[in-house]
Amino acid sequence: MLHLTKEIQEFVSSYPPRNLSRLLLQKPLFAGTTNRDLVQQIEGIAIAKKKFPFMLKEGIIFPKKMNLEQASSEATAKWKADDMVGNRYLDLTGGSGIDAYFMSEGFKEVTIVEPDRELVTLLRHNWKTFGRKANFWQDKAEDFLQNDKDRYDCIYLDPSRRDAYGTRKFLLDELEPNPIALQPLLRAHTNRVVMKLSPMADLKYLFKMLENIAIVAIIAVKNEVKELVIVQHYDKKPEEVLVHCANLEAKEPDVSFFYDEIEQIAALYAPPKHYLYIPNNAILKSGAFNYIVQRFGVEKLEANTHLYTSDRLITTFAGRVLEVEEVDIDEIIGGKYNIISKNYPLSVDELKKKCKLTEGGEDYLIFTRSIRGIEILRGKLIDVHPDENEHNELIVHSN
């Protein structure tokens, strides 16, 4: 493991990340340390500044770039950790330790399992640097569970979605560890499992392949869906699945509903009115297109157009809100706008070329379709949300 002398720490903290190729070609700068090790730390610092600034502590050693890229951000890890309390916590896929660091804070005893020897060594070092205690095991998740006799208040796992060659995997039985094969072992060790999965995973597929799903959390950061987290309750089969949608760092309220509700609600349709609403991507990922109508008191433009409208301003909407007007195509030729194409025959690039548009500025152009046909709307974004994110109760962590 890299020995972080004061001289090395000063070097990696001040070295510009853009010059890493040149550093790799130089002769070793520090005895007993390769330039590749230095690059790994410089890359880690650059990623941590954006993704998990709590790691920017003197003495912390960063793992490889690939491990950090796959790790949860500080924002999503904190969100998952809210109200997580108990006696014994088990993380079966320690990785870079970001999730474990926050999610285990409310537990008296922490166990972290990780098959990679180098990562286990780094985890031990970093947790000692942070002044935190945990039991670390170098082992595969399935082997640990087969040999362990203890029970835990919560087990967390984040199966790897890449193979040894970096190829992305999407089916559950292709992940490492395989969450389908782990189900009997998990049931034998806990009543609650929290599992992080790909944001691309299909909800109906997960309900079919995994048992006792009680909660699905769809977590976006600044409107980009980053994680899909499921909670399984083994002590009692859940009667309904709660879906919780959060868009972090966007000053928007969280939205929760029971999954069965979304197929029972009929939409109300209308052509564009004074205000236009664009749901955040966490809600869109859930498929709750008609539920939005009921929850916020708006109307949908058209069955396949996931845009909404009203004459009265809805300040609690979870997404972007625009004040709009209808325009003819002649009125917008050659203009500068933020361009949106939703259920429209032409893409944004095609529209820019056809209408001689440039992107940018404060005004928006929305090309879409409503129940009366093709629509072109011009509008301005309205900041309707409070300064701080008003979350619903984080039911995702209830027993």
PDB file of N, CA, C and O in Angstrom, residues 57-92:
ATOM      1  N   LYS A  57      -9.471  14.397   3.301  1.00  0.00           N
ATOM      2  CA  LYS A  57      -8.895  14.479   4.639  1.00  0.00           C
ATOM      3  C   LYS A  57      -7.449  13.998   4.585  1.00  0.00           C
ATOM      4  O   LYS A  57      -7.133  13.036   3.874  1.00  0.00           O
ATOM      5  N   GLU A  58      -6.596  14.652   5.320  1.00  0.00           N
ATOM      6  CA  GLU A  58      -5.185  14.281   5.313  1.00  0.00           C
ATOM      7  C   GLU A  58      -5.010  12.823   5.733  1.00  0.00           C
ATOM      8  O   GLU A  58      -5.567  12.378   6.739  1.00  0.00           O
ATOM      9  N   GLY A  59      -4.271  12.082   4.922  1.00  0.00           N
ATOM     10  CA  GLY A  59      -3.987  10.692   5.235  1.00  0.00           C
ATOM     11  C   GLY A  59      -4.858   9.690   4.509  1.00  0.00           C
ATOM     12  O   GLY A  59      -4.566   8.486   4.526  1.00  0.00           O
ATOM     13  N   ILE A  60      -5.932  10.135   3.862  1.00  0.00           N
ATOM     14  CA  ILE A  60      -6.809   9.223   3.129  1.00  0.00           C
ATOM     15  C   ILE A  60      -6.105   8.740   1.860  1.00  0.00           C
ATOM     16  O   ILE A  60      -5.504   9.526   1.129  1.00  0.00           O
ATOM     17  N   ILE A  61      -6.207   7.437   1.596  1.00  0.00           N
ATOM     18  CA  ILE A  61      -5.640   6.851   0.381  1.00  0.00           C
ATOM     19  C   ILE A  61      -6.789   6.440  -0.535  1.00  0.00           C
ATOM     20  O   ILE A  61      -7.701   5.720  -0.120  1.00  0.00           O
ATOM     21  N   PHE A  62      -6.748   6.881  -1.764  1.00  0.00           N
ATOM     22  CA  PHE A  62      -7.828   6.607  -2.711  1.00  0.00           C
ATOM     23  C   PHE A  62      -7.556   5.322  -3.498  1.00  0.00           C
ATOM     24  O   PHE A  62      -6.426   5.068  -3.916  1.00  0.00           O
ATOM     25  N   PRO A  63      -8.606   4.535  -3.739  1.00  0.00           N
ATOM     26  CA  PRO A  63      -8.461   3.359  -4.600  1.00  0.00           C
ATOM     27  C   PRO A  63      -8.403   3.764  -6.067  1.00  0.00           C
ATOM     28  O   PRO A  63      -8.370   4.953  -6.399  1.00  0.00           O
ATOM     29  N   LYS A  64      -8.440   2.801  -6.947  1.00  0.00           N
ATOM     30  CA  LYS A  64      -8.343   3.062  -8.381  1.00  0.00           C
ATOM     31  C   LYS A  64      -9.541   3.880  -8.866  1.00  0.00           C
ATOM     32  O   LYS A  64     -10.617   3.845  -8.277  1.00  0.00           O
ATOM     33  N   LYS A  65      -9.307   4.583  -9.954  1.00  0.00           N
ATOM     34  CA  LYS A  65     -10.324   5.475 -10.513  1.00  0.00           C
ATOM     35  C   LYS A  65     -11.628   4.738 -10.785  1.00  0.00           C
ATOM     36  O   LYS A  65     -12.718   5.254 -10.523  1.00  0.00           O
ATOM     37  N   MET A  66     -11.556   3.502 -11.312  1.00  0.00           N
ATOM     38  CA  MET A  66     -12.754   2.743 -11.647  1.00  0.00           C
ATOM     39  C   MET A  66     -13.607   2.493 -10.408  1.00  0.00           C
ATOM     40  O   MET A  66     -14.840   2.578 -10.447  1.00  0.00           O
ATOM     41  N   ASN A  67     -12.957   2.199  -9.277  1.00  0.00           N
ATOM     42  CA  ASN A  67     -13.701   1.978  -8.037  1.00  0.00           C
ATOM     43  C   ASN A  67     -14.421   3.236  -7.583  1.00  0.00           C
ATOM     44  O   ASN A  67     -15.567   3.188  -7.112  1.00  0.00           O
ATOM     45  N   LEU A  68     -13.768   4.385  -7.724  1.00  0.00           N
ATOM     46  CA  LEU A  68     -14.372   5.645  -7.307  1.00  0.00           C
ATOM     47  C   LEU A  68     -15.514   6.051  -8.225  1.00  0.00           C
ATOM     48  O   LEU A  68     -16.520   6.619  -7.780  1.00  0.00           O
ATOM     49  N   GLU A  69     -15.381   5.767  -9.517  1.00  0.00           N
ATOM     50  CA  GLU A  69     -16.442   6.110 -10.472  1.00  0.00           C
ATOM     51  C   GLU A  69     -17.699   5.299 -10.203  1.00  0.00           C
ATOM     52  O   GLU A  69     -18.815   5.768 -10.414  1.00  0.00           O
ATOM     53  N   GLN A  70     -17.537   4.057  -9.740  1.00  0.00           N
ATOM     54  CA  GLN A  70     -18.692   3.201  -9.473  1.00  0.00           C
ATOM     55  C   GLN A  70     -19.296   3.443  -8.094  1.00  0.00           C
ATOM     56  O   GLN A  70     -20.401   2.998  -7.806  1.00  0.00           O
ATOM     57  N   ALA A  71     -18.578   4.145  -7.237  1.00  0.00           N
ATOM     58  CA  ALA A  71     -19.050   4.374  -5.871  1.00  0.00           C
ATOM     59  C   ALA A  71     -20.204   5.370  -5.848  1.00  0.00           C
ATOM     60  O   ALA A  71     -20.344   6.220  -6.726  1.00  0.00           O
ATOM     61  N   SER A  72     -21.021   5.275  -4.814  1.00  0.00           N
ATOM     62  CA  SER A  72     -22.080   6.258  -4.603  1.00  0.00           C
ATOM     63  C   SER A  72     -21.467   7.618  -4.297  1.00  0.00           C
ATOM     64  O   SER A  72     -20.353   7.718  -3.779  1.00  0.00           O
ATOM     65  N   SER A  73     -22.198   8.659  -4.617  1.00  0.00           N
ATOM     66  CA  SER A  73     -21.751   9.996  -4.242  1.00  0.00           C
ATOM     67  C   SER A  73     -22.066  10.228  -2.764  1.00  0.00           C
ATOM     68  O   SER A  73     -22.862   9.500  -2.152  1.00  0.00           O
ATOM     69  N   GLU A  74     -21.450  11.237  -2.203  1.00  0.00           N
ATOM     70  CA  GLU A  74     -21.727  11.587  -0.809  1.00  0.00           C
ATOM     71  C   GLU A  74     -23.200  11.944  -0.637  1.00  0.00           C
ATOM     72  O   GLU A  74     -23.833  11.569   0.363  1.00  0.00           O
ATOM     73  N   ALA A  75     -23.777  12.641  -1.617  1.00  0.00           N
ATOM     74  CA  ALA A  75     -25.181  13.068  -1.517  1.00  0.00           C
ATOM     75  C   ALA A  75     -26.126  11.868  -1.464  1.00  0.00           C
ATOM     76  O   ALA A  75     -27.035  11.816  -0.623  1.00  0.00           O
ATOM     77  N   THR A  76     -25.934  10.886  -2.351  1.00  0.00           N
ATOM     78  CA  THR A  76     -26.837   9.730  -2.368  1.00  0.00           C
ATOM     79  C   THR A  76     -26.607   8.836  -1.160  1.00  0.00           C
ATOM     80  O   THR A  76     -27.559   8.259  -0.617  1.00  0.00           O
ATOM     81  N   ALA A  77     -25.351   8.708  -0.723  1.00  0.00           N
ATOM     82  CA  ALA A  77     -25.063   7.886   0.451  1.00  0.00           C
ATOM     83  C   ALA A  77     -25.716   8.475   1.699  1.00  0.00           C
ATOM     84  O   ALA A  77     -26.297   7.750   2.518  1.00  0.00           O
ATOM     85  N   LYS A  78     -25.646   9.791   1.849  1.00  0.00           N
ATOM     86  CA  LYS A  78     -26.280  10.448   3.000  1.00  0.00           C
ATOM     87  C   LYS A  78     -27.793  10.276   2.949  1.00  0.00           C
ATOM     88  O   LYS A  78     -28.449  10.079   3.982  1.00  0.00           O
ATOM     89  N   TRP A  79     -28.363  10.383   1.761  1.00  0.00           N
ATOM     90  CA  TRP A  79     -29.821  10.229   1.623  1.00  0.00           C
ATOM     91  C   TRP A  79     -30.242   8.831   2.067  1.00  0.00           C
ATOM     92  O   TRP A  79     -31.208   8.671   2.816  1.00  0.00           O
ATOM     93  N   LYS A  80     -29.507   7.819   1.629  1.00  0.00           N
ATOM     94  CA  LYS A  80     -29.849   6.441   2.008  1.00  0.00           C
ATOM     95  C   LYS A  80     -29.655   6.206   3.500  1.00  0.00           C
ATOM     96  O   LYS A  80     -30.325   5.361   4.101  1.00  0.00           O
ATOM     97  N   ALA A  81     -28.718   6.934   4.099  1.00  0.00           N
ATOM     98  CA  ALA A  81     -28.382   6.709   5.501  1.00  0.00           C
ATOM     99  C   ALA A  81     -29.347   7.361   6.468  1.00  0.00           C
ATOM    100  O   ALA A  81     -29.346   7.024   7.654  1.00  0.00           O
ATOM    101  N   ASP A  82     -30.176   8.262   5.999  1.00  0.00           N
ATOM    102  CA  ASP A  82     -31.054   9.010   6.888  1.00  0.00           C
ATOM    103  C   ASP A  82     -31.968   8.059   7.666  1.00  0.00           C
ATOM    104  O   ASP A  82     -32.660   7.228   7.074  1.00  0.00           O
ATOM    105  N   ASP A  83     -31.949   8.176   8.975  1.00  0.00           N
ATOM    106  CA  ASP A  83     -32.779   7.355   9.869  1.00  0.00           C
ATOM    107  C   ASP A  83     -32.386   5.883   9.902  1.00  0.00           C
ATOM    108  O   ASP A  83     -33.153   5.046  10.386  1.00  0.00           O
ATOM    109  N   MET A  84     -31.220   5.538   9.408  1.00  0.00           N
ATOM    110  CA  MET A  84     -30.739   4.157   9.484  1.00  0.00           C
ATOM    111  C   MET A  84     -30.110   3.937  10.853  1.00  0.00           C
ATOM    112  O   MET A  84     -29.045   4.487  11.164  1.00  0.00           O
ATOM    113  N   VAL A  85     -30.740   3.121  11.681  1.00  0.00           N
ATOM    114  CA  VAL A  85     -30.240   2.857  13.021  1.00  0.00           C
ATOM    115  C   VAL A  85     -30.437   1.382  13.360  1.00  0.00           C
ATOM    116  O   VAL A  85     -31.276   0.704  12.774  1.00  0.00           O
ATOM    117  N   GLY A  86     -29.652   0.898  14.307  1.00  0.00           N
ATOM    118  CA  GLY A  86     -29.780  -0.484  14.743  1.00  0.00           C
ATOM    119  C   GLY A  86     -28.538  -0.933  15.490  1.00  0.00           C
ATOM    120  O   GLY A  86     -27.651  -0.129  15.806  1.00  0.00           O
ATOM    121  N   ASN A  87     -28.465  -2.210  15.767  1.00  0.00           N
ATOM    122  CA  ASN A  87     -27.321  -2.759  16.486  1.00  0.00           C
ATOM    123  C   ASN A  87     -26.222  -3.246  15.543  1.00  0.00           C
ATOM    124  O   ASN A  87     -25.065  -2.894  15.699  1.00  0.00           O
ATOM    125  N   ARG A  88     -26.597  -4.035  14.542  1.00  0.00           N
ATOM    126  CA  ARG A  88     -25.575  -4.671  13.716  1.00  0.00           C
ATOM    127  C   ARG A  88     -25.842  -4.396  12.237  1.00  0.00           C
ATOM    128  O   ARG A  88     -26.941  -4.638  11.731  1.00  0.00           O
ATOM    129  N   TYR A  89     -24.824  -3.913  11.551  1.00  0.00           N
ATOM    130  CA  TYR A  89     -24.896  -3.555  10.132  1.00  0.00           C
ATOM    131  C   TYR A  89     -23.855  -4.370   9.370  1.00  0.00           C
ATOM    132  O   TYR A  89     -22.697  -4.480   9.793  1.00  0.00           O
ATOM    133  N   LEU A  90     -24.260  -4.931   8.224  1.00  0.00           N
ATOM    134  CA  LEU A  90     -23.354  -5.711   7.380  1.00  0.00           C
ATOM    135  C   LEU A  90     -23.378  -5.158   5.968  1.00  0.00           C
ATOM    136  O   LEU A  90     -24.436  -5.070   5.347  1.00  0.00           O
ATOM    137  N   ASP A  91     -22.204  -4.782   5.460  1.00  0.00           N
ATOM    138  CA  ASP A  91     -22.042  -4.366   4.060  1.00  0.00           C
ATOM    139  C   ASP A  91     -21.300  -5.485   3.353  1.00  0.00           C
ATOM    140  O   ASP A  91     -20.147  -5.784   3.667  1.00  0.00           O
ATOM    141  N   LEU A  92     -21.952  -6.117   2.384  1.00  0.00           N
ATOM    142  CA  LEU A  92     -21.373  -7.269   1.687  1.00  0.00           C
ATOM    143  C   LEU A  92     -20.498  -6.891   0.506  1.00  0.00           C
ATOM    144  O   LEU A  92     -19.861  -7.756  -0.089  1.00  0.00           O
TER     145      LEU A  92
END
